[in-house]
PDB file of C-alpha atoms in Angstrom:
ATOM      1  CA  MET X   4      84.758  65.648  -3.290  1.00 98.00           C
ATOM      2  CA  LYS X   5      87.273  68.280  -2.200  1.00 98.00           C
ATOM      3  CA  ALA X   6      88.387  68.592   1.416  1.00 98.00           C
ATOM      4  CA  TYR X   7      91.221  70.124   3.375  1.00 97.00           C
ATOM      5  CA  ILE X   8      93.717  67.725   4.911  1.00 96.00           C
ATOM      6  CA  PRO X   9      96.646  68.540   7.235  1.00 96.00           C
ATOM      7  CA  THR X  10     100.125  68.755   5.762  1.00 95.00           C
ATOM      8  CA  GLY X  11     102.286  69.098   8.879  1.00 92.00           C
ATOM      9  CA  ASP X  12     103.935  72.111   7.187  1.00 92.00           C
ATOM     10  CA  PRO X  13     103.600  75.244   9.371  1.00 89.00           C
ATOM     11  CA  THR X  14     103.880  77.550   6.339  1.00 88.00           C
ATOM     12  CA  GLU X  15     100.873  75.907   4.685  1.00 91.00           C
ATOM     13  CA  PRO X  16      99.131  73.762   7.311  1.00 94.00           C
ATOM     14  CA  VAL X  17      96.405  72.344   5.061  1.00 96.00           C
ATOM     15  CA  ALA X  18      96.040  71.386   1.419  1.00 96.00           C
ATOM     16  CA  LEU X  19      92.983  70.847  -0.747  1.00 96.00           C
ATOM     17  CA  ALA X  20      92.690  67.204  -1.778  1.00 97.00           C
ATOM     18  CA  ASP X  21      90.311  64.749  -3.430  1.00 97.00           C
ATOM     19  CA  VAL X  22      88.775  62.451  -0.811  1.00 97.00           C
ATOM     20  CA  PRO X  23      85.881  59.952  -0.887  1.00 97.00           C
ATOM     21  CA  MET X  24      82.391  61.243  -0.242  1.00 98.00           C
ATOM     22  CA  PRO X  25      81.280  60.506   3.328  1.00 97.00           C
ATOM     23  CA  VAL X  26      78.932  57.578   3.831  1.00 97.00           C
ATOM     24  CA  PRO X  27      76.422  58.638   6.507  1.00 97.00           C
ATOM     25  CA  GLY X  28      75.501  56.260   9.293  1.00 95.00           C
ATOM     26  CA  ALA X  29      71.860  55.466  10.039  1.00 95.00           C
ATOM     27  CA  ASN X  30      71.583  58.430  12.428  1.00 95.00           C
ATOM     28  CA  GLU X  31      73.593  60.854  10.286  1.00 97.00           C
ATOM     29  CA  ALA X  32      72.492  63.390   7.698  1.00 97.00           C
ATOM     30  CA  LEU X  33      74.657  64.351   4.750  1.00 97.00           C
ATOM     31  CA  VAL X  34      75.227  68.107   4.724  1.00 98.00           C
ATOM     32  CA  LYS X  35      76.499  70.197   1.823  1.00 98.00           C
ATOM     33  CA  VAL X  36      78.772  72.684   3.582  1.00 98.00           C
ATOM     34  CA  GLU X  37      78.196  76.384   2.895  1.00 98.00           C
ATOM     35  CA  ALA X  38      80.505  77.782   5.590  1.00 98.00           C
ATOM     36  CA  PHE X  39      82.828  76.531   8.300  1.00 98.00           C
ATOM     37  CA  SER X  40      84.698  78.284  11.078  1.00 97.00           C
ATOM     38  CA  VAL X  41      88.076  77.617  12.645  1.00 96.00           C
ATOM     39  CA  ASN X  42      88.782  77.093  16.351  1.00 92.00           C
ATOM     40  CA  ARG X  43      92.141  77.777  17.955  1.00 86.00           C
ATOM     41  CA  GLY X  44      92.326  74.212  19.268  1.00 87.00           C
ATOM     42  CA  GLU X  45      92.113  72.959  15.703  1.00 91.00           C
ATOM     43  CA  THR X  46      95.108  75.104  14.740  1.00 89.00           C
ATOM     44  CA  PHE X  47      97.065  73.516  17.614  1.00 88.00           C
ATOM     45  CA  LYS X  48      96.294  70.019  16.328  1.00 91.00           C
ATOM     46  CA  LEU X  49      97.531  70.967  12.854  1.00 93.00           C
ATOM     47  CA  GLU X  50     101.039  71.417  14.276  1.00 91.00           C
ATOM     48  CA  ALA X  51     101.422  67.654  14.717  1.00 92.00           C
ATOM     49  CA  PRO X  52      98.624  65.973  12.751  1.00 94.00           C
ATOM     50  CA  ARG X  53      97.963  62.277  12.988  1.00 92.00           C
ATOM     51  CA  ALA X  54      97.450  60.060   9.975  1.00 91.00           C
ATOM     52  CA  GLY X  55      93.902  60.339   8.725  1.00 91.00           C
ATOM     53  CA  ASP X  56      93.087  63.557  10.595  1.00 94.00           C
ATOM     54  CA  ARG X  57      90.292  65.544   8.962  1.00 96.00           C
ATOM     55  CA  PRO X  58      89.721  68.894  10.695  1.00 96.00           C
ATOM     56  CA  GLY X  59      86.424  70.741  10.950  1.00 97.00           C
ATOM     57  CA  LYS X  60      83.895  70.868  13.807  1.00 97.00           C
ATOM     58  CA  ASP X  61      81.795  73.974  13.091  1.00 98.00           C
ATOM     59  CA  ILE X  62      79.683  74.029   9.933  1.00 98.00           C
ATOM     60  CA  ALA X  63      76.556  75.454   8.369  1.00 98.00           C
ATOM     61  CA  GLY X  64      74.930  74.207   5.181  1.00 98.00           C
ATOM     62  CA  LEU X  65      72.111  72.280   3.538  1.00 98.00           C
ATOM     63  CA  VAL X  66      70.889  68.772   4.321  1.00 97.00           C
ATOM     64  CA  VAL X  67      71.029  66.943   0.991  1.00 96.00           C
ATOM     65  CA  GLN X  68      70.383  63.451   2.395  1.00 96.00           C
ATOM     66  CA  PRO X  69      68.339  62.990   5.579  1.00 95.00           C
ATOM     67  CA  ALA X  70      69.332  60.334   8.071  1.00 95.00           C
ATOM     68  CA  ALA X  71      67.967  56.856   7.349  1.00 91.00           C
ATOM     69  CA  ARG X  72      66.780  56.583  10.951  1.00 86.00           C
ATOM     70  CA  GLY X  73      64.273  59.386  11.517  1.00 74.00           C
ATOM     71  CA  SER X  74      63.234  62.228   9.225  1.00 67.00           C
ATOM     72  CA  GLU X  75      64.597  65.343  10.938  1.00 78.00           C
ATOM     73  CA  PRO X  76      66.045  67.495   9.598  1.00 88.00           C
ATOM     74  CA  ALA X  77      64.511  66.886   6.188  1.00 81.00           C
ATOM     75  CA  GLY X  78      66.316  67.340   2.886  1.00 82.00           C
ATOM     76  CA  ILE X  79      67.170  70.841   1.609  1.00 86.00           C
ATOM     77  CA  THR X  80      66.944  72.232   5.146  1.00 95.00           C
ATOM     78  CA  ARG X  81      69.396  74.934   6.256  1.00 97.00           C
ATOM     79  CA  VAL X  82      71.262  73.706   9.334  1.00 98.00           C
ATOM     80  CA  VAL X  83      74.132  74.420  11.649  1.00 98.00           C
ATOM     81  CA  GLY X  84      76.053  71.427  12.918  1.00 98.00           C
ATOM     82  CA  HIS X  85      78.899  70.224  15.091  1.00 98.00           C
ATOM     83  CA  PRO X  86      80.533  67.094  13.666  1.00 98.00           C
ATOM     84  CA  MET X  87      83.547  65.836  15.552  1.00 96.00           C
ATOM     85  CA  ALA X  88      85.688  66.005  12.402  1.00 97.00           C
ATOM     86  CA  GLY X  89      85.641  66.428   8.637  1.00 98.00           C
ATOM     87  CA  GLY X  90      83.821  69.749   8.320  1.00 98.00           C
ATOM     88  CA  TRP X  91      86.434  71.528   6.187  1.00 98.00           C
ATOM     89  CA  ALA X  92      85.019  69.878   3.094  1.00 98.00           C
ATOM     90  CA  GLU X  93      82.307  70.112   0.467  1.00 98.00           C
ATOM     91  CA  TYR X  94      80.185  67.531   2.307  1.00 98.00           C
ATOM     92  CA  VAL X  95      80.157  66.118   5.819  1.00 98.00           C
ATOM     93  CA  ALA X  96      78.077  63.497   7.624  1.00 98.00           C
ATOM     94  CA  VAL X  97      76.674  64.867  10.896  1.00 98.00           C
ATOM     95  CA  PRO X  98      74.719  63.017  13.612  1.00 97.00           C
ATOM     96  CA  THR X  99      71.170  64.358  13.730  1.00 96.00           C
ATOM     97  CA  ASP X 100      71.507  65.102  17.448  1.00 96.00           C
ATOM     98  CA  ALA X 101      74.372  67.493  16.572  1.00 97.00           C
ATOM     99  CA  LEU X 102      72.297  69.497  14.073  1.00 97.00           C
ATOM    100  CA  THR X 103      69.654  72.186  14.334  1.00 97.00           C
ATOM    101  CA  VAL X 104      67.675  74.130  11.769  1.00 97.00           C
ATOM    102  CA  LEU X 105      69.020  77.541  10.786  1.00 97.00           C
ATOM    103  CA  PRO X 106      66.218  80.087  10.265  1.00 97.00           C
ATOM    104  CA  ASP X 107      66.252  82.599   7.427  1.00 95.00           C
ATOM    105  CA  GLY X 108      67.199  85.427   9.816  1.00 95.00           C
ATOM    106  CA  VAL X 109      70.543  83.823  10.682  1.00 98.00           C
ATOM    107  CA  SER X 110      73.158  83.609   7.945  1.00 98.00           C
ATOM    108  CA  ALA X 111      75.363  80.597   7.267  1.00 98.00           C
ATOM    109  CA  VAL X 112      78.361  82.694   8.355  1.00 98.00           C
ATOM    110  CA  GLN X 113      76.743  83.474  11.713  1.00 98.00           C
ATOM    111  CA  GLY X 114      75.657  79.859  12.116  1.00 98.00           C
ATOM    112  CA  ALA X 115      79.119  78.470  11.441  1.00 98.00           C
ATOM    113  CA  ALA X 116      80.552  80.758  14.133  1.00 98.00           C
ATOM    114  CA  LEU X 117      78.270  79.347  16.842  1.00 98.00           C
ATOM    115  CA  PRO X 118      78.968  75.685  17.615  1.00 98.00           C
ATOM    116  CA  LEU X 119      82.132  75.004  19.610  1.00 97.00           C
ATOM    117  CA  ALA X 120      82.555  78.440  21.182  1.00 97.00           C
ATOM    118  CA  GLY X 121      78.836  78.904  21.779  1.00 98.00           C
ATOM    119  CA  LEU X 122      78.337  75.432  23.219  1.00 98.00           C
ATOM    120  CA  THR X 123      81.324  75.931  25.507  1.00 98.00           C
ATOM    121  CA  ALA X 124      80.008  79.267  26.777  1.00 98.00           C
ATOM    122  CA  LEU X 125      76.450  78.050  27.287  1.00 98.00           C
ATOM    123  CA  ARG X 126      77.470  74.884  29.111  1.00 98.00           C
ATOM    124  CA  LEU X 127      80.154  76.675  31.102  1.00 98.00           C
ATOM    125  CA  LEU X 128      77.588  79.065  32.551  1.00 98.00           C
ATOM    126  CA  ARG X 129      75.211  76.213  33.313  1.00 98.00           C
ATOM    127  CA  THR X 130      78.043  74.555  35.206  1.00 98.00           C
ATOM    128  CA  ALA X 131      78.655  77.781  37.132  1.00 98.00           C
ATOM    129  CA  GLY X 132      75.019  77.837  38.265  1.00 97.00           C
ATOM    130  CA  PRO X 133      72.911  80.947  38.910  1.00 97.00           C
ATOM    131  CA  VAL X 134      75.017  84.051  38.251  1.00 98.00           C
ATOM    132  CA  VAL X 135      72.554  86.869  38.919  1.00 98.00           C
ATOM    133  CA  GLY X 136      74.169  89.351  41.289  1.00 98.00           C
ATOM    134  CA  ARG X 137      77.416  87.383  41.437  1.00 98.00           C
ATOM    135  CA  ARG X 138      80.895  88.646  40.622  1.00 98.00           C
ATOM    136  CA  VAL X 139      82.518  86.663  37.808  1.00 98.00           C
ATOM    137  CA  LEU X 140      86.151  86.831  36.665  1.00 98.00           C
ATOM    138  CA  LEU X 141      86.764  85.616  33.107  1.00 98.00           C
ATOM    139  CA  THR X 142      90.308  85.127  31.822  1.00 97.00           C
ATOM    140  CA  GLY X 143      91.264  84.820  28.149  1.00 93.00           C
ATOM    141  CA  ALA X 144      88.152  86.811  27.325  1.00 95.00           C
ATOM    142  CA  SER X 145      89.168  88.048  23.872  1.00 91.00           C
ATOM    143  CA  GLY X 146      88.350  84.779  22.084  1.00 90.00           C
ATOM    144  CA  GLY X 147      85.036  83.487  20.816  1.00 93.00           C
ATOM    145  CA  VAL X 148      84.155  81.710  24.063  1.00 96.00           C
ATOM    146  CA  GLY X 149      84.971  84.846  26.046  1.00 96.00           C
ATOM    147  CA  HIS X 150      82.649  86.994  23.972  1.00 97.00           C
ATOM    148  CA  TYR X 151      79.755  84.565  24.268  1.00 98.00           C
ATOM    149  CA  VAL X 152      80.327  84.084  28.022  1.00 98.00           C
ATOM    150  CA  THR X 153      80.456  87.840  28.613  1.00 98.00           C
ATOM    151  CA  GLU X 154      77.247  88.531  26.706  1.00 98.00           C
ATOM    152  CA  LEU X 155      75.316  85.614  28.205  1.00 98.00           C
ATOM    153  CA  ALA X 156      76.532  86.141  31.779  1.00 98.00           C
ATOM    154  CA  ALA X 157      75.913  89.891  31.747  1.00 98.00           C
ATOM    155  CA  ALA X 158      72.413  89.335  30.357  1.00 98.00           C
ATOM    156  CA  ALA X 159      71.784  86.858  33.193  1.00 98.00           C
ATOM    157  CA  GLY X 160      72.689  89.468  35.805  1.00 98.00           C
ATOM    158  CA  ALA X 161      76.344  88.743  36.546  1.00 98.00           C
ATOM    159  CA  GLU X 162      78.952  91.422  37.217  1.00 98.00           C
ATOM    160  CA  VAL X 163      81.663  90.338  34.788  1.00 98.00           C
ATOM    161  CA  THR X 164      85.318  91.330  34.929  1.00 98.00           C
ATOM    162  CA  ALA X 165      86.936  90.333  31.625  1.00 98.00           C
ATOM    163  CA  VAL X 166      90.677  89.866  31.238  1.00 98.00           C
ATOM    164  CA  THR X 167      92.091  90.682  27.793  1.00 96.00           C
ATOM    165  CA  ARG X 168      95.437  92.080  26.668  1.00 91.00           C
ATOM    166  CA  ASP X 169      93.817  93.571  23.572  1.00 88.00           C
ATOM    167  CA  ALA X 170      92.439  97.070  24.218  1.00 90.00           C
ATOM    168  CA  GLU X 171      90.213  96.963  21.136  1.00 90.00           C
ATOM    169  CA  ARG X 172      88.690  93.677  22.231  1.00 91.00           C
ATOM    170  CA  GLY X 173      88.205  95.153  25.695  1.00 95.00           C
ATOM    171  CA  VAL X 174      86.022  97.904  24.219  1.00 96.00           C
ATOM    172  CA  ARG X 175      83.851  95.298  22.520  1.00 96.00           C
ATOM    173  CA  LEU X 176      83.554  93.213  25.712  1.00 97.00           C
ATOM    174  CA  ALA X 177      82.356  96.300  27.566  1.00 98.00           C
ATOM    175  CA  GLU X 178      79.733  96.828  24.853  1.00 97.00           C
ATOM    176  CA  LEU X 179      78.604  93.240  25.400  1.00 97.00           C
ATOM    177  CA  GLY X 180      78.063  93.900  29.101  1.00 98.00           C
ATOM    178  CA  ALA X 181      81.366  93.461  30.947  1.00 98.00           C
ATOM    179  CA  ALA X 182      81.371  95.673  34.054  1.00 98.00           C
ATOM    180  CA  GLU X 183      85.157  95.968  34.086  1.00 98.00           C
ATOM    181  CA  ILE X 184      88.017  95.287  31.675  1.00 98.00           C
ATOM    182  CA  VAL X 185      91.538  94.525  32.910  1.00 98.00           C
ATOM    183  CA  HIS X 186      94.589  93.629  30.876  1.00 96.00           C
ATOM    184  CA  ASP X 187      96.250  91.402  33.474  1.00 96.00           C
ATOM    185  CA  VAL X 188      94.730  89.047  36.031  1.00 96.00           C
ATOM    186  CA  ALA X 189      96.882  90.771  38.664  1.00 95.00           C
ATOM    187  CA  ASP X 190      94.866  93.959  38.098  1.00 96.00           C
ATOM    188  CA  ALA X 191      91.524  92.293  38.809  1.00 97.00           C
ATOM    189  CA  ARG X 192      89.904  93.471  42.033  1.00 94.00           C
ATOM    190  CA  GLY X 193      88.540  90.483  43.888  1.00 91.00           C
ATOM    191  CA  PRO X 194      87.105  88.686  45.564  1.00 97.00           C
ATOM    192  CA  TYR X 195      85.016  86.925  42.929  1.00 98.00           C
ATOM    193  CA  ASP X 196      82.295  84.366  43.492  1.00 98.00           C
ATOM    194  CA  ILE X 197      83.159  82.540  40.277  1.00 98.00           C
ATOM    195  CA  VAL X 198      86.353  82.402  38.226  1.00 98.00           C
ATOM    196  CA  LEU X 199      86.219  81.046  34.669  1.00 98.00           C
ATOM    197  CA  GLU X 200      89.827  80.275  33.755  1.00 97.00           C
ATOM    198  CA  SER X 201      91.059  79.358  30.278  1.00 95.00           C
ATOM    199  CA  THR X 202      94.690  80.433  30.175  1.00 94.00           C
ATOM    200  CA  GLY X 203      96.583  78.129  32.538  1.00 94.00           C
ATOM    201  CA  GLY X 204     100.152  78.787  33.647  1.00 94.00           C
ATOM    202  CA  ARG X 205     100.565  81.656  36.105  1.00 93.00           C
ATOM    203  CA  SER X 206      97.139  83.015  35.187  1.00 94.00           C
ATOM    204  CA  LEU X 207      95.380  80.193  37.001  1.00 95.00           C
ATOM    205  CA  SER X 208      97.130  80.689  40.340  1.00 94.00           C
ATOM    206  CA  SER X 209      96.719  84.462  40.063  1.00 96.00           C
ATOM    207  CA  ALA X 210      93.005  84.096  39.318  1.00 96.00           C
ATOM    208  CA  LEU X 211      92.590  81.621  42.166  1.00 96.00           C
ATOM    209  CA  ALA X 212      94.051  84.170  44.596  1.00 96.00           C
ATOM    210  CA  ARG X 213      91.142  86.491  43.707  1.00 97.00           C
ATOM    211  CA  LEU X 214      88.456  83.905  44.403  1.00 97.00           C
ATOM    212  CA  ALA X 215      86.203  84.359  47.428  1.00 97.00           C
ATOM    213  CA  LYS X 216      86.058  81.901  50.307  1.00 97.00           C
ATOM    214  CA  ARG X 217      84.091  78.820  49.201  1.00 97.00           C
ATOM    215  CA  GLY X 218      84.038  80.191  45.664  1.00 97.00           C
ATOM    216  CA  THR X 219      84.338  78.120  42.501  1.00 98.00           C
ATOM    217  CA  LEU X 220      87.018  78.201  39.829  1.00 98.00           C
ATOM    218  CA  ILE X 221      86.067  76.395  36.622  1.00 98.00           C
ATOM    219  CA  TRP X 222      89.109  75.495  34.551  1.00 97.00           C
ATOM    220  CA  PHE X 223      88.048  75.193  30.923  1.00 96.00           C
ATOM    221  CA  GLY X 224      91.239  75.656  28.910  1.00 93.00           C
ATOM    222  CA  GLN X 225      94.965  76.201  28.803  1.00 92.00           C
ATOM    223  CA  ALA X 226      95.524  78.650  25.955  1.00 88.00           C
ATOM    224  CA  SER X 227      98.997  79.540  27.219  1.00 91.00           C
ATOM    225  CA  ARG X 228      99.923  75.868  26.750  1.00 90.00           C
ATOM    226  CA  THR X 229     101.776  76.148  30.062  1.00 93.00           C
ATOM    227  CA  PRO X 230     100.883  73.887  33.018  1.00 94.00           C
ATOM    228  CA  ALA X 231      99.730  75.564  36.214  1.00 92.00           C
ATOM    229  CA  THR X 232     101.412  75.180  39.615  1.00 91.00           C
ATOM    230  CA  LEU X 233      99.319  75.447  42.790  1.00 92.00           C
ATOM    231  CA  ASP X 234     100.307  75.604  46.451  1.00 92.00           C
ATOM    232  CA  PHE X 235      97.934  74.100  49.018  1.00 93.00           C
ATOM    233  CA  PHE X 236      98.710  76.808  51.563  1.00 92.00           C
ATOM    234  CA  ASP X 237      97.800  79.624  49.180  1.00 90.00           C
ATOM    235  CA  PHE X 238      94.150  78.739  49.705  1.00 92.00           C
ATOM    236  CA  PHE X 239      94.314  80.007  53.296  1.00 93.00           C
ATOM    237  CA  THR X 240      95.072  83.558  52.145  1.00 89.00           C
ATOM    238  CA  GLY X 241      91.616  84.057  50.601  1.00 91.00           C
ATOM    239  CA  PRO X 242      89.986  81.233  48.634  1.00 96.00           C
ATOM    240  CA  GLU X 243      89.698  78.923  51.643  1.00 96.00           C
ATOM    241  CA  SER X 244      87.599  75.810  50.933  1.00 96.00           C
ATOM    242  CA  ALA X 245      87.301  76.863  47.272  1.00 96.00           C
ATOM    243  CA  VAL X 246      86.396  74.380  44.568  1.00 97.00           C
ATOM    244  CA  ILE X 247      88.430  73.891  41.386  1.00 97.00           C
ATOM    245  CA  ARG X 248      86.392  72.131  38.738  1.00 97.00           C
ATOM    246  CA  HIS X 249      87.658  70.769  35.455  1.00 97.00           C
ATOM    247  CA  PHE X 250      85.331  71.460  32.519  1.00 98.00           C
ATOM    248  CA  HIS X 251      84.906  69.690  29.194  1.00 97.00           C
ATOM    249  CA  TYR X 252      82.223  71.086  26.921  1.00 97.00           C
ATOM    250  CA  LEU X 253      81.132  67.660  25.644  1.00 97.00           C
ATOM    251  CA  ASP X 254      80.391  66.393  29.159  1.00 97.00           C
ATOM    252  CA  ALA X 255      76.823  67.680  29.360  1.00 97.00           C
ATOM    253  CA  GLY X 256      73.349  66.409  30.143  1.00 95.00           C
ATOM    254  CA  THR X 257      71.805  68.001  27.060  1.00 97.00           C
ATOM    255  CA  SER X 258      72.269  67.157  23.400  1.00 97.00           C
ATOM    256  CA  ILE X 259      74.427  69.256  21.098  1.00 98.00           C
ATOM    257  CA  GLY X 260      71.441  69.800  18.818  1.00 97.00           C
ATOM    258  CA  ALA X 261      69.236  71.135  21.627  1.00 97.00           C
ATOM    259  CA  ASP X 262      71.921  73.546  22.781  1.00 98.00           C
ATOM    260  CA  LEU X 263      72.663  74.656  19.224  1.00 98.00           C
ATOM    261  CA  ALA X 264      68.958  75.397  18.877  1.00 98.00           C
ATOM    262  CA  ALA X 265      69.135  77.605  21.982  1.00 98.00           C
ATOM    263  CA  LEU X 266      72.123  79.494  20.564  1.00 98.00           C
ATOM    264  CA  VAL X 267      70.377  79.960  17.215  1.00 98.00           C
ATOM    265  CA  ARG X 268      67.219  81.259  18.931  1.00 98.00           C
ATOM    266  CA  LEU X 269      69.253  83.821  20.885  1.00 98.00           C
ATOM    267  CA  THR X 270      71.058  84.907  17.719  1.00 98.00           C
ATOM    268  CA  ALA X 271      67.836  85.211  15.744  1.00 98.00           C
ATOM    269  CA  ALA X 272      66.368  87.318  18.568  1.00 98.00           C
ATOM    270  CA  ASP X 273      69.400  89.660  18.469  1.00 97.00           C
ATOM    271  CA  ARG X 274      70.403  88.618  22.001  1.00 97.00           C
ATOM    272  CA  LEU X 275      73.635  86.852  21.005  1.00 98.00           C
ATOM    273  CA  HIS X 276      76.107  88.300  18.533  1.00 97.00           C
ATOM    274  CA  PRO X 277      78.779  86.100  16.909  1.00 97.00           C
ATOM    275  CA  GLU X 278      82.055  88.004  16.597  1.00 94.00           C
ATOM    276  CA  ILE X 279      83.231  87.517  13.012  1.00 95.00           C
ATOM    277  CA  GLY X 280      86.815  88.646  12.496  1.00 94.00           C
ATOM    278  CA  ARG X 281      87.172  87.491   8.898  1.00 95.00           C
ATOM    279  CA  VAL X 282      84.970  86.021   6.204  1.00 97.00           C
ATOM    280  CA  ALA X 283      86.896  84.541   3.280  1.00 96.00           C
ATOM    281  CA  ASP X 284      86.556  82.092   0.422  1.00 96.00           C
ATOM    282  CA  TRP X 285      87.665  78.622   1.439  1.00 95.00           C
ATOM    283  CA  ALA X 286      90.471  78.872  -1.126  1.00 94.00           C
ATOM    284  CA  ASP X 287      92.103  81.176   1.445  1.00 95.00           C
ATOM    285  CA  THR X 288      91.933  78.606   4.267  1.00 95.00           C
ATOM    286  CA  ALA X 289      95.708  78.081   4.580  1.00 92.00           C
ATOM    287  CA  THR X 290      96.397  81.827   4.761  1.00 92.00           C
ATOM    288  CA  THR X 291      93.603  82.284   7.282  1.00 94.00           C
ATOM    289  CA  LEU X 292      95.052  79.549   9.487  1.00 93.00           C
ATOM    290  CA  THR X 293      98.494  81.156   9.583  1.00 90.00           C
ATOM    291  CA  ASP X 294      96.916  84.550  10.332  1.00 91.00           C
ATOM    292  CA  LEU X 295      94.975  83.001  13.207  1.00 89.00           C
ATOM    293  CA  ARG X 296      98.130  81.384  14.527  1.00 84.00           C
ATOM    294  CA  ASP X 297      99.930  84.721  14.412  1.00 84.00           C
ATOM    295  CA  ARG X 298      96.919  86.500  16.003  1.00 83.00           C
ATOM    296  CA  ARG X 299      96.265  88.746  13.015  1.00 86.00           C
ATOM    297  CA  ILE X 300      92.547  87.959  13.174  1.00 90.00           C
ATOM    298  CA  ARG X 301      90.325  89.243  15.967  1.00 85.00           C
ATOM    299  CA  GLY X 302      87.138  87.224  16.266  1.00 87.00           C
ATOM    300  CA  LYS X 303      85.955  84.129  14.454  1.00 93.00           C
ATOM    301  CA  ALA X 304      87.352  83.254  11.031  1.00 95.00           C
ATOM    302  CA  VAL X 305      84.655  81.835   8.761  1.00 96.00           C
ATOM    303  CA  LEU X 306      85.348  80.288   5.352  1.00 96.00           C
ATOM    304  CA  THR X 307      82.591  80.125   2.749  1.00 97.00           C
ATOM    305  CA  LEU X 308      82.179  77.552  -0.008  1.00 96.00           C
ATOM    306  CA  ALA X 309      79.356  79.257  -1.874  1.00 72.00           C
TER     307      ALA X 309
END
């Protein structure tokens, strides 16, 4: 089959190659990929790929071979899935607990845009706890996770302040329910009960300074790729006794498949809206990756194989 493999060349980070068909394990279904989406973290890994790396975590397609252990999902079923690797290909083996059925009302493009960003947003808000009536500060809000968090948190009753440098993206975040848009964390008017921080560097310490006493900061990313520096005594100027919690989206008490099903249900009910910045044929994958790296795409990039 054909699949994209990393090249290590920043001008053309992936190349289409012939690779062996995947051999599914007993609890894996073989999926014919119809669409896959790209996550920023995957573009980072392409800068220094390791031998044998096969990118691709967000896919939608058709089950062509059900798992040997169990019968769900059955063959020729439309699904969305979250394999840990190998999704930028014609076929991929996916554990059945990382798959859910895609109804007719949700397209493969929408489905492929859901997994990593949607799972992160859903589980992030569960980690934050009840948000109704609470003030929430969200940094790095212009990405896929930020859009899902804003829409889900606002619908749950939170007062969301979203931080984005992109004015156009700020307009969209307001449409999704953000109560306030700021273009720098320093402009956010605290205190906030919850801070969801994904930028790192100076953004983290600035966001922490706007946290309420005994509030919670959940650190779920470092998009700036710059480590943060904190001073113990800064906590006494506002966020006294605050909690800083590290977050990893795979550390959850629910299965990926169950949470994907929740995201699909919300999308089908028109309560969650994947932000698609570009839909392209998978022949344009290398160009799309460089455009993502250079921030020429706003929203999810989805590549189609059909």
